[in-house]
């Protein structure tokens, strides 16, 4: 059993390291192929690193590159992640940030187009997909991600307002640096980036599930064997077509767990009817896998 766990753990480490490498490539493509040629600022600490690069090149005798800025700004938050979240999480975040910084520096800009709209959209798509892929594999890209996890653990609240204020600052900086049309293009890129993250990272999306079955115990046992989710049981329901007795099951899962839910239902009752809808708001305790 220990040998199996070691193999699984090694596989997880390799998957996370590979994802960190993929993110490094994708953020460097977004930066050097789209954002830099189009004078577009990204969101979060990447956008802050771009801003410092612009200001230092204009007003200082030396230039702080975006790659160095990204690495330096993340150091205090990596210390925070080490102390408050977990050593493994902090180490993989350090690897991700280092690879991103290295790739941004190593991959020289390729000016495919200077059209700011194209650069904003495609830069946002590429970076957002890379970020979502990282989050899906339980590694962070640094910056506000770390702050968000720590604050949510301590207070139970998100940092949505902080994120918005930070990105408003970045967009405003783009306006002062390159002109206000580029501020609006940067805002479009940030929105596209967020949508691409949601597309790739499904763990935070909540789904409400209704299951109608004749075999409630088997279905409940199967669901709870596949995932850590509670199930509410309503007995005595009646089918309108044949007037046979049914049982209705309610549960809430993340979109990330959809494949496991389908497998659990197929194993326990292939004839069960299931309806899945997106849940906008969840009140009360919803189990989330803890990062290490």
Coordinates of C-alpha atoms in Angstrom, one line a residue:
X1 CA 0.0 0.0 0.0
X2 CA 2.9 2.4 0.8
X3 CA 4.5 1.6 -2.5
X4 CA 1.2 2.5 -4.3
X5 CA 1.0 5.8 -2.4
X6 CA 4.6 6.6 -3.3
X7 CA 3.9 6.0 -7.0
X8 CA 0.8 8.2 -6.9
X9 CA 2.6 10.9 -5.0
X10 CA 5.4 10.8 -7.5
X11 CA 2.9 11.0 -10.4
X12 CA 1.2 14.0 -8.8
X13 CA 4.6 15.8 -8.4
X14 CA 5.5 15.1 -12.0
X15 CA 2.0 16.4 -13.1
X16 CA 2.4 19.6 -11.1
X17 CA 5.9 20.2 -12.3
X18 CA 4.8 19.7 -15.9
X19 CA 1.9 22.1 -15.4
X20 CA 4.2 24.7 -14.0
X21 CA 6.4 24.4 -17.1
X22 CA 3.4 24.7 -19.4
X23 CA 2.2 27.8 -17.5
X24 CA 5.6 29.3 -17.9
X25 CA 5.5 28.8 -21.7
X26 CA 1.9 30.1 -22.0
X27 CA 2.4 33.3 -19.9
X28 CA 5.6 34.0 -21.9
X29 CA 3.7 33.6 -25.1
X30 CA 1.0 35.9 -23.8
X31 CA 3.6 38.5 -22.7
X32 CA 6.0 38.4 -25.6
X33 CA 3.6 37.7 -28.5
X34 CA 0.6 39.8 -27.5
X35 CA 0.8 42.1 -24.5
X36 CA 4.2 43.7 -25.2
X37 CA 3.5 44.3 -28.9
X38 CA 0.0 45.6 -28.2
X39 CA 0.9 47.8 -25.1
X40 CA -1.5 45.7 -23.1
X41 CA -1.3 45.3 -19.3
X42 CA -2.3 42.0 -17.7
X43 CA -4.1 41.6 -14.4
X44 CA -2.6 40.9 -11.0
X45 CA 1.1 40.9 -10.3
X46 CA 2.0 40.2 -13.9
X47 CA 0.4 43.6 -14.8
X48 CA 2.2 45.2 -11.9
X49 CA 5.5 43.8 -13.2
X50 CA 4.7 45.3 -16.6
X51 CA 3.9 48.6 -15.0
X52 CA 7.2 48.8 -13.1
X53 CA 9.0 47.8 -16.3
X54 CA 7.4 50.7 -18.1
X55 CA 8.1 53.3 -15.4
X56 CA 11.7 52.2 -14.8
X57 CA 12.5 52.3 -18.5
X58 CA 11.1 55.9 -18.7
X59 CA 12.1 57.5 -15.4
X60 CA 15.0 55.5 -13.9
X61 CA 18.6 55.1 -15.1
X62 CA 18.1 51.3 -15.1
X63 CA 15.2 49.1 -16.3
X64 CA 13.5 46.5 -14.1
X65 CA 12.3 43.8 -16.5
X66 CA 8.8 42.3 -16.2
X67 CA 10.4 38.9 -15.6
X68 CA 12.5 40.2 -12.6
X69 CA 9.6 42.2 -11.3
X70 CA 7.3 39.2 -11.3
X71 CA 9.8 37.2 -9.3
X72 CA 10.7 39.9 -6.8
X73 CA 7.1 40.9 -6.1
X74 CA 6.2 37.3 -5.3
X75 CA 8.9 36.6 -2.8
X76 CA 7.0 38.0 0.3
X77 CA 3.9 36.2 -0.7
X78 CA 5.9 32.9 -1.2
X79 CA 7.1 33.3 2.5
X80 CA 3.4 33.8 3.5
X81 CA 2.4 30.7 1.5
X82 CA 5.1 28.7 3.3
X83 CA 3.9 29.7 6.7
X84 CA 0.1 29.9 6.2
X85 CA -0.8 27.4 3.4
X86 CA 1.7 24.6 3.1
X87 CA 5.3 23.8 2.2
X88 CA 4.5 21.7 -0.8
X89 CA 2.1 24.4 -2.1
X90 CA 4.8 27.1 -1.6
X91 CA 7.5 25.1 -3.3
X92 CA 5.4 24.4 -6.4
X93 CA 4.3 28.1 -6.5
X94 CA 8.0 29.1 -6.4
X95 CA 8.7 26.7 -9.3
X96 CA 5.8 28.1 -11.3
X97 CA 6.8 31.7 -10.7
X98 CA 10.5 31.0 -11.4
X99 CA 9.6 29.2 -14.7
X100 CA 7.3 32.0 -15.7
X101 CA 9.9 34.6 -15.1
X102 CA 12.6 32.6 -16.8
X103 CA 10.4 31.9 -19.9
X104 CA 9.4 35.6 -20.2
X105 CA 13.0 36.5 -20.2
X106 CA 14.2 33.7 -22.5
X107 CA 11.5 34.0 -25.1
X108 CA 12.1 37.2 -27.1
X109 CA 9.1 39.2 -28.3
X110 CA 7.6 38.2 -31.7
X111 CA 5.5 40.9 -33.2
X112 CA 2.7 39.0 -34.9
X113 CA 0.5 42.1 -34.8
X114 CA 0.3 45.5 -33.1
X115 CA -3.5 45.5 -33.1
X116 CA -4.4 46.2 -29.4
X117 CA -7.7 44.4 -29.6
X118 CA -6.2 41.2 -31.0
X119 CA -3.4 41.4 -28.5
X120 CA -5.8 41.9 -25.6
X121 CA -8.1 39.0 -26.6
X122 CA -5.5 36.4 -27.5
X123 CA -3.1 37.4 -24.7
X124 CA -6.0 37.0 -22.2
X125 CA -7.0 33.6 -23.7
X126 CA -3.5 32.1 -23.6
X127 CA -2.7 33.4 -20.1
X128 CA -6.1 32.6 -18.7
X129 CA -6.0 29.0 -20.0
X130 CA -2.5 28.5 -18.5
X131 CA -3.6 29.9 -15.1
X132 CA -6.8 27.8 -15.1
X133 CA -4.7 24.7 -15.9
X134 CA -2.4 25.5 -13.0
X135 CA -5.2 26.0 -10.5
X136 CA -6.9 22.8 -11.7
X137 CA -3.7 20.9 -10.9
X138 CA -3.6 22.6 -7.4
X139 CA -0.6 24.9 -8.0
X140 CA -0.7 28.6 -7.8
X141 CA 0.7 31.2 -10.2
X142 CA 1.5 33.4 -7.2
X143 CA 0.4 37.0 -6.6
X144 CA -3.1 37.6 -5.4
X145 CA -3.9 33.8 -5.6
X146 CA -1.9 33.3 -2.4
X147 CA -3.4 36.3 -0.6
X148 CA -6.9 35.1 -1.6
X149 CA -6.3 31.6 -0.1
X150 CA -4.9 33.0 3.1
X151 CA -7.7 35.5 3.7
X152 CA -10.4 32.9 2.8
X153 CA -8.9 30.5 5.3
X154 CA -8.7 33.1 8.1
X155 CA -12.0 34.9 7.5
X156 CA -14.1 32.8 5.2
X157 CA -14.3 35.8 2.8
X158 CA -13.1 36.2 -0.7
X159 CA -10.8 39.0 -1.9
X160 CA -13.1 39.9 -4.9
X161 CA -13.1 43.6 -4.0
X162 CA -9.3 43.7 -3.6
X163 CA -8.9 42.0 -7.0
X164 CA -11.2 44.5 -8.6
X165 CA -9.4 47.5 -7.0
X166 CA -6.0 46.1 -8.0
X167 CA -7.1 45.6 -11.6
X168 CA -8.7 49.0 -11.8
X169 CA -5.3 50.4 -10.7
X170 CA -3.6 48.4 -13.5
X171 CA -6.0 49.5 -16.1
X172 CA -5.7 53.1 -15.0
X173 CA -1.9 52.8 -15.2
X174 CA -2.2 51.5 -18.8
X175 CA -4.2 54.6 -19.6
X176 CA -1.6 57.0 -18.2
X177 CA 1.3 55.0 -19.8
X178 CA 0.0 54.4 -23.3
X179 CA -3.3 56.4 -23.6
X180 CA -6.8 55.7 -22.5
X181 CA -7.8 53.6 -25.5
X182 CA -5.1 51.1 -24.3
X183 CA -6.7 51.2 -20.8
X184 CA -9.9 49.9 -22.3
X185 CA -8.1 47.3 -24.4
X186 CA -6.3 46.1 -21.2
X187 CA -9.7 45.9 -19.4
X188 CA -11.0 43.7 -22.2
X189 CA -7.9 41.5 -21.9
X190 CA -8.5 41.1 -18.2
X191 CA -12.1 40.1 -18.7
X192 CA -11.1 37.6 -21.4
X193 CA -8.4 36.3 -19.1
X194 CA -11.0 35.7 -16.3
X195 CA -13.3 33.9 -18.6
X196 CA -10.5 31.6 -19.9
X197 CA -9.6 30.8 -16.3
X198 CA -13.2 29.8 -15.6
X199 CA -13.3 27.6 -18.7
X200 CA -10.1 25.7 -17.7
X201 CA -10.6 25.7 -13.9
X202 CA -13.9 24.1 -13.0
X203 CA -13.2 23.3 -9.3
X204 CA -14.7 26.5 -8.0
X205 CA -17.9 26.2 -10.1
X206 CA -20.8 24.7 -8.0
X207 CA -23.4 22.5 -9.4
X208 CA -26.7 21.4 -7.9
X209 CA -27.7 17.8 -8.6
X210 CA -31.1 16.2 -8.5
X211 CA -31.3 12.4 -8.9
X212 CA -34.5 10.4 -9.2
X213 CA -33.9 6.7 -8.5
X214 CA -35.4 3.4 -7.4
X215 CA -32.1 2.4 -5.7
X216 CA -31.3 5.3 -3.3
X217 CA -29.0 3.4 -1.0
X218 CA -26.8 2.1 -3.8
X219 CA -26.6 5.5 -5.4
X220 CA -25.8 7.3 -2.2
X221 CA -23.1 4.8 -1.3
X222 CA -21.6 5.0 -4.7
X223 CA -21.6 8.8 -4.7
X224 CA -19.9 8.9 -1.3
X225 CA -17.4 6.3 -2.3
X226 CA -16.4 8.4 -5.3
X227 CA -16.4 11.9 -3.7
X228 CA -16.7 13.6 -0.3
X229 CA -20.2 14.9 -0.6
X230 CA -23.3 14.8 1.5
X231 CA -26.7 13.8 0.0
X232 CA -30.2 14.8 1.1
X233 CA -32.8 12.0 0.6
X234 CA -36.5 12.7 -0.1
X235 CA -38.6 9.5 0.2
X236 CA -42.1 8.8 -1.2
X237 CA -41.9 10.6 -4.5
X238 CA -44.2 9.3 -7.2
X239 CA -43.6 9.0 -10.9
X240 CA -46.4 10.6 -12.9
X241 CA -46.2 8.2 -15.8
X242 CA -46.4 4.8 -14.1
X243 CA -47.2 6.0 -10.6
X244 CA -44.4 4.0 -9.1
X245 CA -42.6 5.0 -5.9
X246 CA -39.3 7.0 -6.4
X247 CA -36.7 8.6 -4.2
X248 CA -35.2 12.0 -4.9
X249 CA -31.6 12.7 -3.9
X250 CA -30.1 16.2 -3.7
X251 CA -26.4 17.1 -3.5
X252 CA -24.0 19.9 -4.5
X253 CA -20.7 19.2 -6.3
X254 CA -18.1 21.2 -8.1
X255 CA -18.0 21.0 -11.9
X256 CA -14.6 19.4 -11.6
X257 CA -16.4 16.3 -10.0
X258 CA -18.9 15.8 -12.8
X259 CA -17.1 12.8 -14.3
X260 CA -17.0 11.1 -10.9
X261 CA -20.7 11.8 -10.4
X262 CA -21.5 10.2 -13.8
X263 CA -19.4 7.2 -13.0
X264 CA -21.1 6.8 -9.6
X265 CA -24.6 6.9 -11.0
X266 CA -23.7 4.5 -13.9
X267 CA -22.3 2.0 -11.4
X268 CA -25.2 2.1 -9.0
X269 CA -28.3 2.8 -11.1
X270 CA -27.9 3.3 -14.9
X271 CA -31.7 4.0 -15.2
X272 CA -31.6 6.9 -12.7
X273 CA -32.7 10.3 -13.9
X274 CA -30.3 13.2 -13.0
X275 CA -30.6 16.9 -13.5
X276 CA -27.6 19.2 -13.0
X277 CA -27.8 23.0 -12.8
X278 CA -25.3 25.7 -11.9
X279 CA -25.6 27.0 -8.4
X280 CA -25.0 30.8 -8.2
X281 CA -24.8 31.0 -4.4
X282 CA -24.0 28.4 -1.8
X283 CA -24.7 29.1 1.9
X284 CA -23.3 27.0 4.7
X285 CA -20.4 24.6 4.7
X286 CA -19.2 23.2 1.3
X287 CA -16.2 20.9 1.6
X288 CA -13.2 22.1 -0.4
X289 CA -10.0 20.0 -0.8
X290 CA -7.3 21.5 1.3
X291 CA -4.0 22.6 -0.3
X292 CA -0.8 21.3 1.2

